[in-house]
Amino acid sequence: MSHLEDYENNGIESDLLLRISEGDKVAFSYLFDMYHNKMFRFLLKVTHSESTSQDLVQDIFLKLWQNRERISEIDNINAYLFRMAQNHALNEMERFTKRTLSLSESHLEDYVTYSTPLETLISNEVKEKLTEAIKKLSPQQQRVFVLHKEEGYSYAEIADRLNLSVSTIHNHMHQALIKLRHYMANTYTNLLLISITILSCC
């Protein structure tokens, strides 16, 4: 029986963690082999991207090695690693949300151009959720946002059309963007939290 099988079958991890805390790279390699595939499969269910999941696993173990001096203090390495996986998945979704839903001066259709599997996974929901978010704006903010983002009117043209000052139009747009960013960020963070909770119970 190999050393790895002995650790897996008997659950003797305290000595392994102690060795890692002392800088034993062989022990760390054993730990990596024990958990790599399980963590990869878990993250794959969340991200639907093999490359993203692989990168997250590598990042998790890199951080674990960098902080190896305290690893022997961990009571349950399995729970600890999967908690790290959850946190990394949340951070990945947060980065994606900020990048994709920045609501800059581009047109609405620009928000649904995706390249990675994770982005493709939720692309069908983006327009629906964004439309839902727009409906939660005040009537005046809705009008300004739709005229500017969807119909392409300038602030000056909207001001003339609504008989308001350009500064008022700018303020309505600014407030609308703040509300939309907040709504969309919360929406996708909550979706990921729900998915992680479900997967953690499996």
mmCIF file of C-alpha atoms in Angstrom:
data_model
loop_
_atom_site.group_PDB
_atom_site.id
_atom_site.type_symbol
_atom_site.label_atom_id
_atom_site.label_comp_id
_atom_site.label_asym_id
_atom_site.label_seq_id
_atom_site.Cartn_x
_atom_site.Cartn_y
_atom_site.Cartn_z
ATOM 1 C CA MET A 1 0.000 0.000 0.000
ATOM 2 C CA SER A 2 1.359 3.426 -0.960
ATOM 3 C CA HIS A 3 1.788 6.270 1.531
ATOM 4 C CA LEU A 4 -1.059 8.105 -0.198
ATOM 5 C CA GLU A 5 -3.433 5.151 0.150
ATOM 6 C CA ASP A 6 -2.482 4.851 3.829
ATOM 7 C CA TYR A 7 -3.414 8.484 4.466
ATOM 8 C CA GLU A 8 -6.648 8.178 2.494
ATOM 9 C CA ASN A 9 -7.804 4.872 3.979
ATOM 10 C CA ASN A 10 -6.940 5.536 7.596
ATOM 11 C CA GLY A 11 -7.568 9.262 7.667
ATOM 12 C CA ILE A 12 -4.220 9.929 9.319
ATOM 13 C CA GLU A 13 -3.776 13.521 8.267
ATOM 14 C CA SER A 14 -2.349 15.201 11.348
ATOM 15 C CA ASP A 15 1.152 13.867 10.710
ATOM 16 C CA LEU A 16 0.866 14.817 7.053
ATOM 17 C CA LEU A 17 -0.124 18.377 7.931
ATOM 18 C CA LEU A 18 2.672 18.628 10.472
ATOM 19 C CA ARG A 19 5.187 17.555 7.846
ATOM 20 C CA ILE A 20 3.813 20.120 5.413
ATOM 21 C CA SER A 21 4.091 22.864 8.062
ATOM 22 C CA GLU A 22 7.776 21.974 8.312
ATOM 23 C CA GLY A 23 8.215 22.433 4.562
ATOM 24 C CA ASP A 24 7.967 18.808 3.403
ATOM 25 C CA LYS A 25 7.172 19.053 -0.327
ATOM 26 C CA VAL A 26 6.563 15.319 -0.660
ATOM 27 C CA ALA A 27 3.868 15.479 2.021
ATOM 28 C CA PHE A 28 2.346 18.456 0.283
ATOM 29 C CA SER A 29 2.311 16.511 -2.977
ATOM 30 C CA TYR A 30 0.394 13.718 -1.201
ATOM 31 C CA LEU A 31 -2.174 16.213 0.048
ATOM 32 C CA PHE A 32 -2.531 17.675 -3.431
ATOM 33 C CA ASP A 33 -3.128 14.229 -4.917
ATOM 34 C CA MET A 34 -5.711 13.429 -2.226
ATOM 35 C CA TYR A 35 -7.861 16.489 -2.877
ATOM 36 C CA HIS A 36 -7.129 17.802 -6.343
ATOM 37 C CA ASN A 37 -9.736 15.790 -8.247
ATOM 38 C CA LYS A 38 -12.492 16.261 -5.662
ATOM 39 C CA MET A 39 -11.986 20.015 -5.550
ATOM 40 C CA PHE A 40 -11.752 20.230 -9.332
ATOM 41 C CA ARG A 41 -15.066 18.379 -9.763
ATOM 42 C CA PHE A 42 -16.733 20.620 -7.172
ATOM 43 C CA LEU A 43 -15.521 23.819 -8.826
ATOM 44 C CA LEU A 44 -16.419 22.508 -12.277
ATOM 45 C CA LYS A 45 -20.053 22.169 -11.173
ATOM 46 C CA VAL A 46 -19.984 25.812 -10.131
ATOM 47 C CA THR A 47 -17.956 27.416 -12.942
ATOM 48 C CA HIS A 48 -18.697 25.006 -15.826
ATOM 49 C CA SER A 49 -15.193 25.787 -17.022
ATOM 50 C CA GLU A 50 -12.355 23.266 -16.857
ATOM 51 C CA SER A 51 -9.652 25.908 -17.262
ATOM 52 C CA THR A 52 -11.178 28.197 -14.617
ATOM 53 C CA SER A 53 -11.642 25.299 -12.190
ATOM 54 C CA GLN A 54 -8.075 24.115 -12.736
ATOM 55 C CA ASP A 55 -6.734 27.632 -12.177
ATOM 56 C CA LEU A 56 -8.741 27.983 -8.955
ATOM 57 C CA VAL A 57 -7.470 24.655 -7.602
ATOM 58 C CA GLN A 58 -3.890 25.658 -8.363
ATOM 59 C CA ASP A 59 -4.412 29.012 -6.681
ATOM 60 C CA ILE A 60 -5.906 27.374 -3.579
ATOM 61 C CA PHE A 61 -2.963 25.016 -3.137
ATOM 62 C CA LEU A 62 -0.477 27.785 -3.831
ATOM 63 C CA LYS A 63 -2.005 29.827 -0.999
ATOM 64 C CA LEU A 64 -2.016 26.735 1.207
ATOM 65 C CA TRP A 65 1.713 26.215 0.625
ATOM 66 C CA GLN A 66 2.491 29.891 1.168
ATOM 67 C CA ASN A 67 0.768 29.684 4.564
ATOM 68 C CA ARG A 68 2.026 26.184 5.410
ATOM 69 C CA GLU A 69 3.463 27.213 8.799
ATOM 70 C CA ARG A 70 -0.068 27.204 10.273
ATOM 71 C CA ILE A 71 -1.510 24.254 8.371
ATOM 72 C CA SER A 72 -0.985 21.852 11.278
ATOM 73 C CA GLU A 73 -3.491 23.931 13.284
ATOM 74 C CA ILE A 74 -6.326 22.937 10.920
ATOM 75 C CA ASP A 75 -8.708 20.440 12.545
ATOM 76 C CA ASN A 76 -10.565 19.363 9.407
ATOM 77 C CA ILE A 77 -8.522 19.779 6.227
ATOM 78 C CA ASN A 78 -11.394 18.572 4.025
ATOM 79 C CA ALA A 79 -13.795 21.251 5.301
ATOM 80 C CA TYR A 80 -11.022 23.847 5.197
ATOM 81 C CA LEU A 81 -10.143 23.177 1.552
ATOM 82 C CA PHE A 82 -13.734 23.179 0.358
ATOM 83 C CA ARG A 83 -14.399 26.397 2.238
ATOM 84 C CA MET A 84 -11.450 27.868 0.331
ATOM 85 C CA ALA A 85 -12.957 26.531 -2.897
ATOM 86 C CA GLN A 86 -16.284 28.220 -2.123
ATOM 87 C CA ASN A 87 -14.562 31.532 -1.387
ATOM 88 C CA HIS A 88 -12.505 31.368 -4.575
ATOM 89 C CA ALA A 89 -15.612 30.575 -6.630
ATOM 90 C CA LEU A 90 -17.404 33.563 -5.100
ATOM 91 C CA ASN A 91 -14.451 35.820 -5.850
ATOM 92 C CA GLU A 92 -14.377 34.581 -9.435
ATOM 93 C CA MET A 93 -18.068 35.382 -9.873
ATOM 94 C CA GLU A 94 -17.568 38.802 -8.297
ATOM 95 C CA ARG A 95 -14.758 39.579 -10.745
ATOM 96 C CA PHE A 96 -16.931 38.375 -13.617
ATOM 97 C CA THR A 97 -19.874 40.462 -12.460
ATOM 98 C CA LYS A 98 -17.818 43.643 -12.146
ATOM 99 C CA ARG A 99 -16.195 43.073 -15.527
ATOM 100 C CA THR A 100 -19.295 42.108 -17.486
ATOM 101 C CA LEU A 101 -21.892 44.288 -15.809
ATOM 102 C CA SER A 102 -19.871 47.465 -15.420
ATOM 103 C CA LEU A 103 -22.627 49.396 -17.226
ATOM 104 C CA SER A 104 -20.251 51.817 -18.880
ATOM 105 C CA GLU A 105 -21.102 54.038 -21.845
ATOM 106 C CA SER A 106 -21.417 51.066 -24.237
ATOM 107 C CA HIS A 107 -24.787 49.909 -25.545
ATOM 108 C CA LEU A 108 -26.901 47.314 -23.779
ATOM 109 C CA GLU A 109 -26.155 44.529 -26.270
ATOM 110 C CA ASP A 110 -22.461 44.760 -25.450
ATOM 111 C CA TYR A 111 -23.165 43.219 -22.042
ATOM 112 C CA VAL A 112 -23.978 39.804 -23.492
ATOM 113 C CA THR A 113 -20.831 39.069 -25.497
ATOM 114 C CA TYR A 114 -19.084 36.232 -23.693
ATOM 115 C CA SER A 115 -16.108 33.984 -24.374
ATOM 116 C CA THR A 116 -15.679 31.601 -21.426
ATOM 117 C CA PRO A 117 -17.982 28.730 -20.378
ATOM 118 C CA LEU A 118 -18.776 30.493 -17.106
ATOM 119 C CA GLU A 119 -19.883 33.583 -18.993
ATOM 120 C CA THR A 120 -21.874 31.519 -21.499
ATOM 121 C CA LEU A 121 -23.639 29.752 -18.631
ATOM 122 C CA ILE A 122 -25.408 32.904 -17.472
ATOM 123 C CA SER A 123 -25.527 34.847 -20.745
ATOM 124 C CA ASN A 124 -29.167 33.922 -21.367
ATOM 125 C CA GLU A 125 -30.145 35.462 -18.045
ATOM 126 C CA VAL A 126 -28.287 38.758 -18.334
ATOM 127 C CA LYS A 127 -30.744 40.612 -20.565
ATOM 128 C CA GLU A 128 -33.697 39.285 -18.582
ATOM 129 C CA LYS A 129 -32.195 40.346 -15.255
ATOM 130 C CA LEU A 130 -31.062 43.699 -16.610
ATOM 131 C CA THR A 131 -34.565 44.379 -17.958
ATOM 132 C CA GLU A 132 -35.952 43.428 -14.554
ATOM 133 C CA ALA A 133 -33.500 45.816 -12.900
ATOM 134 C CA ILE A 134 -34.436 48.674 -15.233
ATOM 135 C CA LYS A 135 -38.095 48.252 -14.283
ATOM 136 C CA LYS A 136 -37.135 48.916 -10.664
ATOM 137 C CA LEU A 137 -35.790 52.368 -11.519
ATOM 138 C CA SER A 138 -37.896 55.479 -11.062
ATOM 139 C CA PRO A 139 -39.985 56.402 -14.162
ATOM 140 C CA GLN A 140 -37.662 59.299 -15.006
ATOM 141 C CA GLN A 141 -34.524 57.182 -14.587
ATOM 142 C CA GLN A 142 -36.055 54.491 -16.794
ATOM 143 C CA ARG A 143 -36.792 56.992 -19.540
ATOM 144 C CA VAL A 144 -33.310 58.473 -19.422
ATOM 145 C CA PHE A 145 -31.592 55.081 -19.340
ATOM 146 C CA VAL A 146 -33.624 53.633 -22.219
ATOM 147 C CA LEU A 147 -33.232 56.746 -24.369
ATOM 148 C CA HIS A 148 -29.489 56.863 -23.828
ATOM 149 C CA LYS A 149 -28.520 53.184 -23.704
ATOM 150 C CA GLU A 150 -31.036 51.514 -25.973
ATOM 151 C CA GLU A 151 -31.953 54.292 -28.398
ATOM 152 C CA GLY A 152 -28.613 56.065 -28.478
ATOM 153 C CA TYR A 153 -29.693 59.628 -27.695
ATOM 154 C CA SER A 154 -27.096 62.016 -26.275
ATOM 155 C CA TYR A 155 -27.636 63.735 -22.943
ATOM 156 C CA ALA A 156 -28.351 67.020 -24.764
ATOM 157 C CA GLU A 157 -30.950 65.362 -26.999
ATOM 158 C CA ILE A 158 -32.634 63.705 -24.028
ATOM 159 C CA ALA A 159 -32.647 66.999 -22.117
ATOM 160 C CA ASP A 160 -34.347 68.727 -25.037
ATOM 161 C CA ARG A 161 -36.821 65.884 -25.459
ATOM 162 C CA LEU A 162 -37.800 65.786 -21.779
ATOM 163 C CA ASN A 163 -37.521 69.540 -21.269
ATOM 164 C CA LEU A 164 -34.885 69.136 -18.567
ATOM 165 C CA SER A 165 -31.342 70.429 -18.093
ATOM 166 C CA VAL A 166 -28.356 68.380 -19.240
ATOM 167 C CA SER A 167 -27.069 68.257 -15.654
ATOM 168 C CA THR A 168 -30.401 66.781 -14.518
ATOM 169 C CA ILE A 169 -30.206 64.117 -17.240
ATOM 170 C CA HIS A 170 -26.625 63.349 -16.208
ATOM 171 C CA ASN A 171 -27.723 62.974 -12.591
ATOM 172 C CA HIS A 172 -30.629 60.667 -13.501
ATOM 173 C CA MET A 173 -28.250 58.496 -15.540
ATOM 174 C CA HIS A 174 -25.665 58.422 -12.786
ATOM 175 C CA GLN A 175 -28.227 57.321 -10.190
ATOM 176 C CA ALA A 176 -29.684 54.730 -12.568
ATOM 177 C CA LEU A 177 -26.253 53.172 -13.154
ATOM 178 C CA ILE A 178 -25.536 52.977 -9.428
ATOM 179 C CA LYS A 179 -28.841 51.186 -8.792
ATOM 180 C CA LEU A 180 -28.365 48.809 -11.730
ATOM 181 C CA ARG A 181 -24.823 47.894 -10.737
ATOM 182 C CA HIS A 182 -25.978 47.156 -7.199
ATOM 183 C CA TYR A 183 -28.950 45.078 -8.339
ATOM 184 C CA MET A 184 -26.983 43.014 -10.859
ATOM 185 C CA ALA A 185 -24.051 42.405 -8.515
ATOM 186 C CA ASN A 186 -26.401 41.164 -5.782
ATOM 187 C CA THR A 187 -28.358 39.050 -8.256
ATOM 188 C CA TYR A 188 -25.367 37.070 -9.478
ATOM 189 C CA THR A 189 -23.696 36.796 -6.106
ATOM 190 C CA ASN A 190 -26.916 35.341 -4.683
ATOM 191 C CA LEU A 191 -27.244 32.908 -7.594
ATOM 192 C CA LEU A 192 -23.735 31.625 -6.988
ATOM 193 C CA LEU A 193 -24.300 31.341 -3.243
ATOM 194 C CA ILE A 194 -27.435 29.261 -3.857
ATOM 195 C CA SER A 195 -25.622 26.990 -6.327
ATOM 196 C CA ILE A 196 -22.718 26.477 -3.921
ATOM 197 C CA THR A 197 -25.102 25.664 -1.061
ATOM 198 C CA ILE A 198 -26.871 23.048 -3.198
ATOM 199 C CA LEU A 199 -23.605 21.507 -4.370
ATOM 200 C CA SER A 200 -22.225 21.413 -0.832
ATOM 201 C CA CYS A 201 -25.176 19.278 0.253
ATOM 202 C CA CYS A 202 -24.619 16.689 -2.464
#
